[in-house]
mmCIF file of C-alpha atoms and ligand atoms in Angstrom:
data_model
loop_
_atom_site.group_PDB
_atom_site.id
_atom_site.type_symbol
_atom_site.label_atom_id
_atom_site.label_comp_id
_atom_site.label_asym_id
_atom_site.label_seq_id
_atom_site.Cartn_x
_atom_site.Cartn_y
_atom_site.Cartn_z
ATOM 1 C CA UNK A 75 13.103 -20.469 9.901
ATOM 2 C CA UNK A 76 9.574 -19.229 10.741
ATOM 3 C CA UNK A 77 9.653 -16.044 12.844
ATOM 4 C CA UNK A 78 7.130 -13.420 13.494
ATOM 5 C CA UNK A 79 6.607 -10.411 11.431
ATOM 6 C CA UNK A 80 7.880 -7.981 14.466
ATOM 7 C CA UNK A 81 10.850 -9.861 14.916
ATOM 8 C CA UNK A 82 11.895 -9.116 11.483
ATOM 9 C CA UNK A 83 10.257 -5.694 11.047
ATOM 10 C CA UNK A 84 12.024 -4.465 14.687
ATOM 11 C CA UNK A 85 15.655 -5.380 13.397
ATOM 12 C CA UNK A 86 14.342 -3.364 10.354
ATOM 13 C CA UNK A 87 13.720 -0.460 12.183
ATOM 14 C CA UNK A 88 16.603 -0.529 14.209
ATOM 15 C CA UNK A 89 19.078 -0.787 11.001
ATOM 16 C CA UNK A 90 17.081 1.292 8.668
ATOM 17 C CA UNK A 91 16.378 -1.356 6.265
ATOM 18 C CA UNK A 92 13.037 -2.657 4.647
ATOM 19 C CA UNK A 93 11.742 -6.288 4.263
ATOM 20 C CA UNK A 94 9.988 -7.297 1.444
ATOM 21 C CA UNK A 95 6.592 -8.762 1.793
ATOM 22 C CA UNK A 96 5.686 -10.747 -1.520
ATOM 23 C CA UNK A 97 2.475 -12.014 -2.422
ATOM 24 C CA UNK A 98 2.322 -15.781 -2.832
ATOM 25 C CA UNK A 99 -0.582 -17.617 -4.579
ATOM 26 C CA UNK A 100 1.227 -20.943 -5.419
ATOM 27 C CA UNK A 101 4.274 -23.367 -5.064
ATOM 28 C CA UNK A 102 6.375 -21.724 -7.817
ATOM 29 C CA UNK A 103 5.824 -18.213 -6.247
ATOM 30 C CA UNK A 104 6.806 -19.363 -2.778
ATOM 31 C CA UNK A 105 9.917 -21.192 -4.203
ATOM 32 C CA UNK A 106 11.039 -17.930 -6.120
ATOM 33 C CA UNK A 107 10.726 -15.821 -2.954
ATOM 34 C CA UNK A 108 12.432 -18.203 -0.847
ATOM 35 C CA UNK A 109 15.200 -18.949 -3.357
ATOM 36 C CA UNK A 110 15.896 -15.351 -4.115
ATOM 37 C CA UNK A 111 15.855 -14.767 -0.166
ATOM 38 C CA UNK A 112 18.778 -17.436 0.236
ATOM 39 C CA UNK A 113 20.710 -16.372 -2.576
ATOM 40 C CA UNK A 114 20.628 -12.588 -1.297
ATOM 41 C CA UNK A 115 20.589 -13.664 2.384
ATOM 42 C CA UNK A 116 17.460 -11.559 3.042
ATOM 43 C CA UNK A 117 14.819 -11.998 5.496
ATOM 44 C CA UNK A 118 11.400 -12.203 3.749
ATOM 45 C CA UNK A 119 7.693 -12.014 4.439
ATOM 46 C CA UNK A 120 5.210 -14.442 2.516
ATOM 47 C CA UNK A 121 2.046 -13.073 2.363
ATOM 48 C CA UNK A 122 -1.449 -14.060 1.381
ATOM 49 C CA UNK A 123 -4.143 -12.045 0.536
ATOM 50 C CA UNK A 124 -7.749 -13.163 0.935
ATOM 51 C CA UNK A 125 -7.846 -13.469 -2.815
ATOM 52 C CA UNK A 126 -5.095 -15.704 -2.638
ATOM 53 C CA UNK A 127 -6.444 -17.903 0.291
ATOM 54 C CA UNK A 128 -9.733 -18.312 -1.533
ATOM 55 C CA UNK A 129 -7.742 -19.385 -4.758
ATOM 56 C CA UNK A 130 -5.502 -21.698 -3.091
ATOM 57 C CA UNK A 131 -7.343 -22.734 0.180
ATOM 58 C CA UNK A 132 -6.086 -21.830 3.445
ATOM 59 C CA UNK A 133 -4.879 -25.396 4.367
ATOM 60 C CA UNK A 134 -2.615 -25.247 0.934
ATOM 61 C CA UNK A 135 -1.192 -21.760 1.887
ATOM 62 C CA UNK A 136 -0.258 -22.323 5.096
ATOM 63 C CA UNK A 137 1.037 -25.687 4.548
ATOM 64 C CA UNK A 138 3.303 -24.211 1.688
ATOM 65 C CA UNK A 139 4.175 -21.259 3.889
ATOM 66 C CA UNK A 140 5.130 -22.850 6.769
ATOM 67 C CA UNK A 141 7.001 -25.507 4.952
ATOM 68 C CA UNK A 142 8.955 -23.091 3.307
ATOM 69 C CA UNK A 143 9.676 -21.104 6.086
ATOM 70 C CA UNK A 144 11.083 -24.138 8.009
ATOM 71 C CA UNK A 145 13.126 -24.997 5.441
ATOM 72 C CA UNK A 146 14.641 -21.571 4.678
ATOM 73 C CA UNK A 147 18.204 -20.897 5.925
ATOM 74 C CA UNK A 148 16.873 -17.224 6.419
ATOM 75 C CA UNK A 149 14.041 -16.020 8.577
ATOM 76 C CA UNK A 150 10.640 -15.720 7.266
ATOM 77 C CA UNK A 151 7.380 -14.828 8.419
ATOM 78 C CA UNK A 152 4.085 -16.028 7.120
ATOM 79 C CA UNK A 153 1.666 -12.831 6.950
ATOM 80 C CA UNK A 154 -2.139 -12.403 6.102
ATOM 81 C CA UNK A 155 -2.252 -9.373 3.988
ATOM 82 C CA UNK A 156 -5.512 -7.126 3.818
ATOM 83 C CA UNK A 157 -7.779 -9.289 6.371
ATOM 84 C CA UNK A 158 -10.959 -7.292 6.513
ATOM 85 C CA UNK A 159 -12.482 -8.756 9.241
ATOM 86 C CA UNK A 160 -11.944 -10.616 12.632
ATOM 87 C CA UNK A 161 -13.210 -14.009 11.523
ATOM 88 C CA UNK A 162 -10.472 -14.158 8.551
ATOM 89 C CA UNK A 163 -7.980 -13.159 11.126
ATOM 90 C CA UNK A 164 -8.578 -15.844 13.562
ATOM 91 C CA UNK A 165 -8.595 -18.362 10.841
ATOM 92 C CA UNK A 166 -4.974 -17.522 9.652
ATOM 93 C CA UNK A 167 -3.837 -17.455 13.160
ATOM 94 C CA UNK A 168 -5.199 -20.841 13.656
ATOM 95 C CA UNK A 169 -3.248 -22.235 10.808
ATOM 96 C CA UNK A 170 -0.108 -20.914 12.335
ATOM 97 C CA UNK A 171 0.576 -17.199 10.457
ATOM 98 C CA UNK A 172 2.864 -15.340 12.421
ATOM 99 C CA UNK A 173 1.753 -12.172 11.373
ATOM 100 C CA UNK A 174 -1.690 -10.983 10.437
ATOM 101 C CA UNK A 175 -3.116 -7.507 8.844
ATOM 102 C CA UNK A 176 -6.364 -6.339 9.855
ATOM 103 C CA UNK A 177 -7.499 -3.635 7.112
ATOM 104 C CA UNK A 178 -10.093 -1.178 9.039
ATOM 105 C CA UNK A 179 -9.074 1.418 6.852
ATOM 106 C CA UNK A 180 -12.597 1.888 5.374
ATOM 107 C CA UNK A 181 -13.850 2.798 8.768
ATOM 108 C CA UNK A 182 -13.776 5.915 10.514
ATOM 109 C CA UNK A 183 -10.629 6.566 12.959
ATOM 110 C CA UNK A 184 -12.589 5.144 16.225
ATOM 111 C CA UNK A 185 -14.049 2.200 14.453
ATOM 112 C CA UNK A 186 -10.819 1.351 13.029
ATOM 113 C CA UNK A 187 -9.040 1.657 16.352
ATOM 114 C CA UNK A 188 -11.773 -0.499 17.830
ATOM 115 C CA UNK A 189 -11.259 -3.524 15.368
ATOM 116 C CA UNK A 190 -7.522 -3.247 15.517
ATOM 117 C CA UNK A 191 -7.268 -3.587 19.338
ATOM 118 C CA UNK A 192 -9.731 -6.299 19.308
ATOM 119 C CA UNK A 193 -7.689 -8.207 16.901
ATOM 120 C CA UNK A 194 -4.394 -7.267 18.736
ATOM 121 C CA UNK A 195 -5.853 -8.706 21.962
ATOM 122 C CA UNK A 196 -6.365 -12.231 20.716
ATOM 123 C CA UNK A 197 -3.136 -11.905 18.346
ATOM 124 C CA UNK A 198 -0.630 -11.008 21.071
ATOM 125 C CA UNK A 199 -1.593 -13.395 23.396
ATOM 126 C CA UNK A 200 -0.679 -16.024 20.924
ATOM 127 C CA UNK A 201 2.443 -14.260 19.936
ATOM 128 C CA UNK A 202 1.351 -13.341 16.568
ATOM 129 C CA UNK A 203 2.391 -9.759 15.240
ATOM 130 C CA UNK A 204 -0.058 -7.307 13.695
ATOM 131 C CA UNK A 205 -0.300 -4.638 11.100
ATOM 132 C CA UNK A 206 -3.036 -2.027 10.853
ATOM 133 C CA UNK A 207 -3.756 0.747 8.049
ATOM 134 C CA UNK A 208 -4.749 4.303 8.537
ATOM 135 C CA UNK A 209 -5.838 6.301 5.809
ATOM 136 C CA UNK A 210 -6.811 5.188 2.419
ATOM 137 C CA UNK A 211 -4.288 3.697 -0.437
ATOM 138 C CA UNK A 212 -5.631 3.734 -3.798
ATOM 139 C CA UNK A 213 -6.179 1.229 -6.566
ATOM 140 C CA UNK A 214 -7.240 -2.119 -6.875
ATOM 141 C CA UNK A 215 -6.300 -4.951 -4.505
ATOM 142 C CA UNK A 216 -8.242 -8.330 -4.721
ATOM 143 C CA UNK A 217 -10.925 -6.779 -6.789
ATOM 144 C CA UNK A 218 -11.573 -4.107 -4.160
ATOM 145 C CA UNK A 219 -10.870 -0.621 -5.833
ATOM 146 C CA UNK A 220 -10.301 2.697 -3.994
ATOM 147 C CA UNK A 221 -10.757 5.255 -6.515
ATOM 148 C CA UNK A 222 -8.097 8.490 -6.587
ATOM 149 C CA UNK A 223 -10.866 10.813 -4.973
ATOM 150 C CA UNK A 224 -11.561 8.329 -2.103
ATOM 151 C CA UNK A 225 -7.798 7.662 -1.329
ATOM 152 C CA UNK A 226 -7.086 9.898 1.562
ATOM 153 C CA UNK A 227 -3.655 10.289 3.120
ATOM 154 C CA UNK A 228 -2.618 9.203 6.193
ATOM 155 C CA UNK A 229 -2.995 12.342 8.887
ATOM 156 C CA UNK A 230 0.422 11.854 11.389
ATOM 157 C CA UNK A 231 -1.486 13.483 14.354
ATOM 158 C CA UNK A 232 -4.181 10.829 13.646
ATOM 159 C CA UNK A 233 -1.565 7.982 13.229
ATOM 160 C CA UNK A 234 0.040 8.770 16.606
ATOM 161 C CA UNK A 235 -3.299 8.552 18.232
ATOM 162 C CA UNK A 236 -3.955 5.199 16.694
ATOM 163 C CA UNK A 237 -0.657 3.784 17.499
ATOM 164 C CA UNK A 238 -0.875 4.811 21.180
ATOM 165 C CA UNK A 239 -4.196 3.568 21.651
ATOM 166 C CA UNK A 240 -3.935 0.315 19.987
ATOM 167 C CA UNK A 241 -0.095 -0.710 20.558
ATOM 168 C CA UNK A 242 -0.014 -2.102 16.665
ATOM 169 C CA UNK A 243 3.147 -3.532 15.923
ATOM 170 C CA UNK A 244 3.445 -1.993 12.565
ATOM 171 C CA UNK A 245 1.351 0.785 10.455
ATOM 172 C CA UNK A 246 0.580 0.814 6.520
ATOM 173 C CA UNK A 247 0.203 4.371 5.874
ATOM 174 C CA UNK A 248 -1.128 6.091 2.522
ATOM 175 C CA UNK A 249 1.550 8.496 1.097
ATOM 176 C CA UNK A 250 1.272 8.239 -2.568
ATOM 177 C CA UNK A 251 1.369 4.771 -3.574
ATOM 178 C CA UNK A 252 -1.591 2.511 -5.140
ATOM 179 C CA UNK A 253 -2.148 -1.075 -5.813
ATOM 180 C CA UNK A 254 -1.948 -2.489 -9.514
ATOM 181 C CA UNK A 255 -0.229 -0.899 -12.075
ATOM 182 C CA UNK A 256 0.265 2.924 -12.181
ATOM 183 C CA UNK A 257 -0.871 5.112 -14.998
ATOM 184 C CA UNK A 258 1.658 7.903 -14.335
ATOM 185 C CA UNK A 259 5.018 8.039 -12.188
ATOM 186 C CA UNK A 260 3.820 7.817 -8.526
ATOM 187 C CA UNK A 261 4.847 11.003 -6.287
ATOM 188 C CA UNK A 262 5.474 9.590 -2.585
ATOM 189 C CA UNK A 263 4.894 12.249 0.041
ATOM 190 C CA UNK A 264 8.242 12.218 1.786
ATOM 191 C CA UNK A 265 7.729 14.720 4.337
ATOM 192 C CA UNK A 266 4.497 12.914 5.576
ATOM 193 C CA UNK A 267 6.604 9.583 6.024
ATOM 194 C CA UNK A 268 8.990 11.654 7.806
ATOM 195 C CA UNK A 269 6.720 13.068 10.421
ATOM 196 C CA UNK A 270 4.726 10.027 10.723
ATOM 197 C CA UNK A 271 7.976 8.380 11.751
ATOM 198 C CA UNK A 272 8.845 10.778 14.239
ATOM 199 C CA UNK A 273 5.757 10.727 16.045
ATOM 200 C CA UNK A 274 4.911 6.904 15.751
ATOM 201 C CA UNK A 275 8.527 5.122 15.813
ATOM 202 C CA UNK A 276 7.168 1.893 14.980
ATOM 203 C CA UNK A 277 8.050 -0.037 11.564
ATOM 204 C CA UNK A 278 5.743 1.799 8.557
ATOM 205 C CA UNK A 279 4.657 -0.403 5.755
ATOM 206 C CA UNK A 280 4.529 0.639 2.175
ATOM 207 C CA UNK A 281 1.605 -0.634 -0.263
ATOM 208 C CA UNK A 282 1.601 -0.572 -3.735
ATOM 209 C CA UNK A 283 5.244 -0.387 -4.303
ATOM 210 C CA UNK A 284 5.203 -2.115 -7.572
ATOM 211 C CA UNK A 285 6.339 0.161 -10.284
ATOM 212 C CA UNK A 286 7.688 3.061 -7.800
ATOM 213 C CA UNK A 287 11.046 4.238 -9.059
ATOM 214 C CA UNK A 288 14.019 2.646 -7.104
ATOM 215 C CA UNK A 289 15.136 6.090 -5.966
ATOM 216 C CA UNK A 290 11.710 6.647 -4.315
ATOM 217 C CA UNK A 291 11.998 3.487 -2.695
ATOM 218 C CA UNK A 292 15.171 3.884 -1.230
ATOM 219 C CA UNK A 293 14.204 7.603 -0.235
ATOM 220 C CA UNK A 294 10.940 6.153 1.726
ATOM 221 C CA UNK A 295 13.490 3.349 3.300
ATOM 222 C CA UNK A 296 15.772 6.133 4.654
ATOM 223 C CA UNK A 297 12.810 8.059 6.213
ATOM 224 C CA UNK A 298 11.463 4.851 8.300
ATOM 225 C CA UNK A 299 9.398 2.493 5.680
ATOM 226 C CA UNK A 300 10.216 -1.052 6.806
ATOM 227 C CA UNK A 301 7.815 -3.267 5.216
ATOM 228 C CA UNK A 302 7.245 -3.161 1.416
ATOM 229 C CA UNK A 303 4.491 -4.650 -0.407
ATOM 230 C CA UNK A 304 5.021 -6.208 -3.879
ATOM 231 C CA UNK A 305 2.556 -8.054 -5.864
ATOM 232 C CA UNK A 306 1.651 -6.737 -9.122
ATOM 233 C CA UNK A 307 5.798 -6.691 -10.131
ATOM 234 C CA UNK A 308 5.269 -10.610 -9.824
ATOM 235 C CA UNK A 309 2.617 -11.240 -11.487
ATOM 236 C CA UNK A 310 4.218 -9.086 -14.373
ATOM 237 C CA UNK A 311 7.180 -11.164 -14.199
ATOM 238 C CA UNK A 312 5.249 -14.656 -14.205
ATOM 239 C CA UNK A 313 2.726 -13.974 -16.950
ATOM 240 C CA UNK A 314 4.743 -12.400 -19.236
ATOM 241 C CA UNK A 315 7.477 -15.118 -18.891
ATOM 242 C CA UNK A 316 4.838 -17.857 -19.957
ATOM 243 C CA UNK A 317 3.478 -15.714 -22.714
ATOM 244 C CA UNK A 318 7.364 -15.726 -24.140
ATOM 245 C CA UNK A 319 7.657 -19.418 -23.371
ATOM 246 C CA UNK A 320 4.371 -20.236 -24.912
ATOM 247 C CA UNK A 321 5.254 -18.203 -28.229
ATOM 248 C CA UNK A 322 8.651 -19.923 -28.784
ATOM 249 C CA UNK A 323 7.357 -23.629 -27.619
ATOM 250 C CA UNK A 324 3.676 -23.638 -29.204
ATOM 251 C CA UNK A 325 4.069 -27.263 -29.314
ATOM 252 C CA UNK A 326 4.831 -27.657 -25.335
ATOM 253 C CA UNK A 327 2.407 -29.676 -23.133
ATOM 254 C CA UNK A 328 4.449 -29.974 -20.185
ATOM 255 C CA UNK A 329 3.412 -27.573 -17.146
ATOM 256 C CA UNK A 330 6.831 -27.736 -15.504
ATOM 257 C CA UNK A 331 8.510 -26.133 -18.613
ATOM 258 C CA UNK A 332 6.065 -23.369 -18.724
ATOM 259 C CA UNK A 333 6.433 -22.580 -14.893
ATOM 260 C CA UNK A 334 10.330 -23.038 -14.579
ATOM 261 C CA UNK A 335 11.020 -19.931 -16.598
ATOM 262 C CA UNK A 336 8.160 -17.944 -15.207
ATOM 263 C CA UNK A 337 9.915 -18.962 -11.266
ATOM 264 C CA UNK A 338 13.311 -17.530 -12.718
ATOM 265 C CA UNK A 339 12.161 -14.524 -13.775
ATOM 266 C CA UNK A 340 10.164 -13.572 -10.421
ATOM 267 C CA UNK A 341 13.016 -14.660 -8.606
ATOM 268 C CA UNK A 342 15.194 -11.976 -10.611
ATOM 269 C CA UNK A 343 12.466 -9.329 -9.732
ATOM 270 C CA UNK A 344 12.625 -10.196 -5.940
ATOM 271 C CA UNK A 345 16.179 -10.698 -5.867
ATOM 272 C CA UNK A 346 16.829 -7.031 -7.302
ATOM 273 C CA UNK A 347 14.300 -5.544 -4.790
ATOM 274 C CA UNK A 348 15.890 -7.250 -1.673
ATOM 275 C CA UNK A 349 18.951 -5.089 -2.854
ATOM 276 C CA UNK A 350 17.160 -2.022 -3.220
ATOM 277 C CA UNK A 351 15.056 -2.475 -0.253
ATOM 278 C CA UNK A 352 18.515 -2.835 1.795
ATOM 279 C CA UNK A 353 17.386 -6.270 3.081
ATOM 280 C CA UNK A 354 20.032 -8.349 1.564
ATOM 281 C CA UNK A 355 22.684 -9.703 3.723
ATOM 282 C CA UNK A 356 20.561 -9.045 6.712
ATOM 283 C CA UNK A 357 19.392 -12.604 7.505
HETATM 284 P P1 13P B 42 1.307 -3.953 -5.650
HETATM 285 O O1 13P B 42 0.541 -4.776 -6.417
HETATM 286 O O2 13P B 42 0.937 -2.355 -6.317
HETATM 287 O O3 13P B 42 2.804 -4.537 -5.464
HETATM 288 O O4 13P B 42 0.833 -3.898 -4.205
HETATM 289 C C1 13P B 42 0.394 -5.030 -3.301
HETATM 290 C C2 13P B 42 0.383 -4.573 -2.191
HETATM 291 O O5 13P B 42 0.640 -3.520 -1.734
HETATM 292 C C3 13P B 42 -0.407 -5.734 -1.061
HETATM 293 O O6 13P B 42 -0.906 -5.443 -0.118
#
C-alpha cells in the first residue's frame, strides 16, 4: 500500500530501526525492491532522483512507483531524492509522490531554512512528508560532485535550530558518508549522530550508505538513523549481473534474459540490507 514517508519513519523512530530508501530508474529496479520488501516483510521507500526522473520521465516513474506501492503487501512510500528547487518538488507532489526531499544544503543556513519552510507549507497542506538536508554530504550524486574539502559535517546546534524553525519531518545529516564508491573505508562520526538525535528527536537520514560496513550501519541505526539511502550498491549489482550474463551468453538477443538475473542480483542485495537495517519483519 502507498503511505507517506512520515508514517514509515515515525514508526521506525519509535521502534529504533531504519527503512531502506532505494533509488529507482526503471521497472526491474522497482520490482526488485518490492519483491525484496515482500519477501522480508519490510516497509520500504522507492526514491527517484532528479536524474532518474529525467531518464525515465516523471509520468513513467510516478506511475511505476504508485502501481508497485498499491499492489504491494507491505507499506511503500514514493519519495523525491535531492529535489533542488521548489518547482521540482511541486511537480512530484502533483504526480502523487508521498514524500519529497528539498535539498537546500548548498545554501547558507538561513536560506536553507527559508526554502525548506516554503516547501513544507505546501507539502504538509496536501499530506506529503518532507526531508531536508543540513551540512554537506560529499561524493557524486546525479553528476553533482561535492569534494571532500567542501563536505562539512552537520553542526548539532544548527540542526536543532533548523528542525525547530522548519518543522521538517526528517533530516539528512552529514556525518562522514559520501555518495558513490568509496576509495577507503568510510568513518562515521557516531558521537555526532547521537548528539543530533538527542537534540532533534525526529527521524534522521543517512545518505551515501552503499559500501558502509555492516557494523557501522547497525551502530548508526542504534543511535537514531531511520532512513538509509542506497543507490550505488544496486547499480553495481545490476551492471555486474549484466556483464556476467553477456560474457556467458554472447549470442543472446533477448533483453528479458539479461534483465532477469540483474533484477535477482539487486533483490539479493536489497534483502540483505533490509535485515541489516532492522526493517525486515516490521511491515
Ligand atoms: P549511494 O549511491 O552511496 O548509495 O548513496 C545514495 C544516496 O544517498 C541517494 O541520495
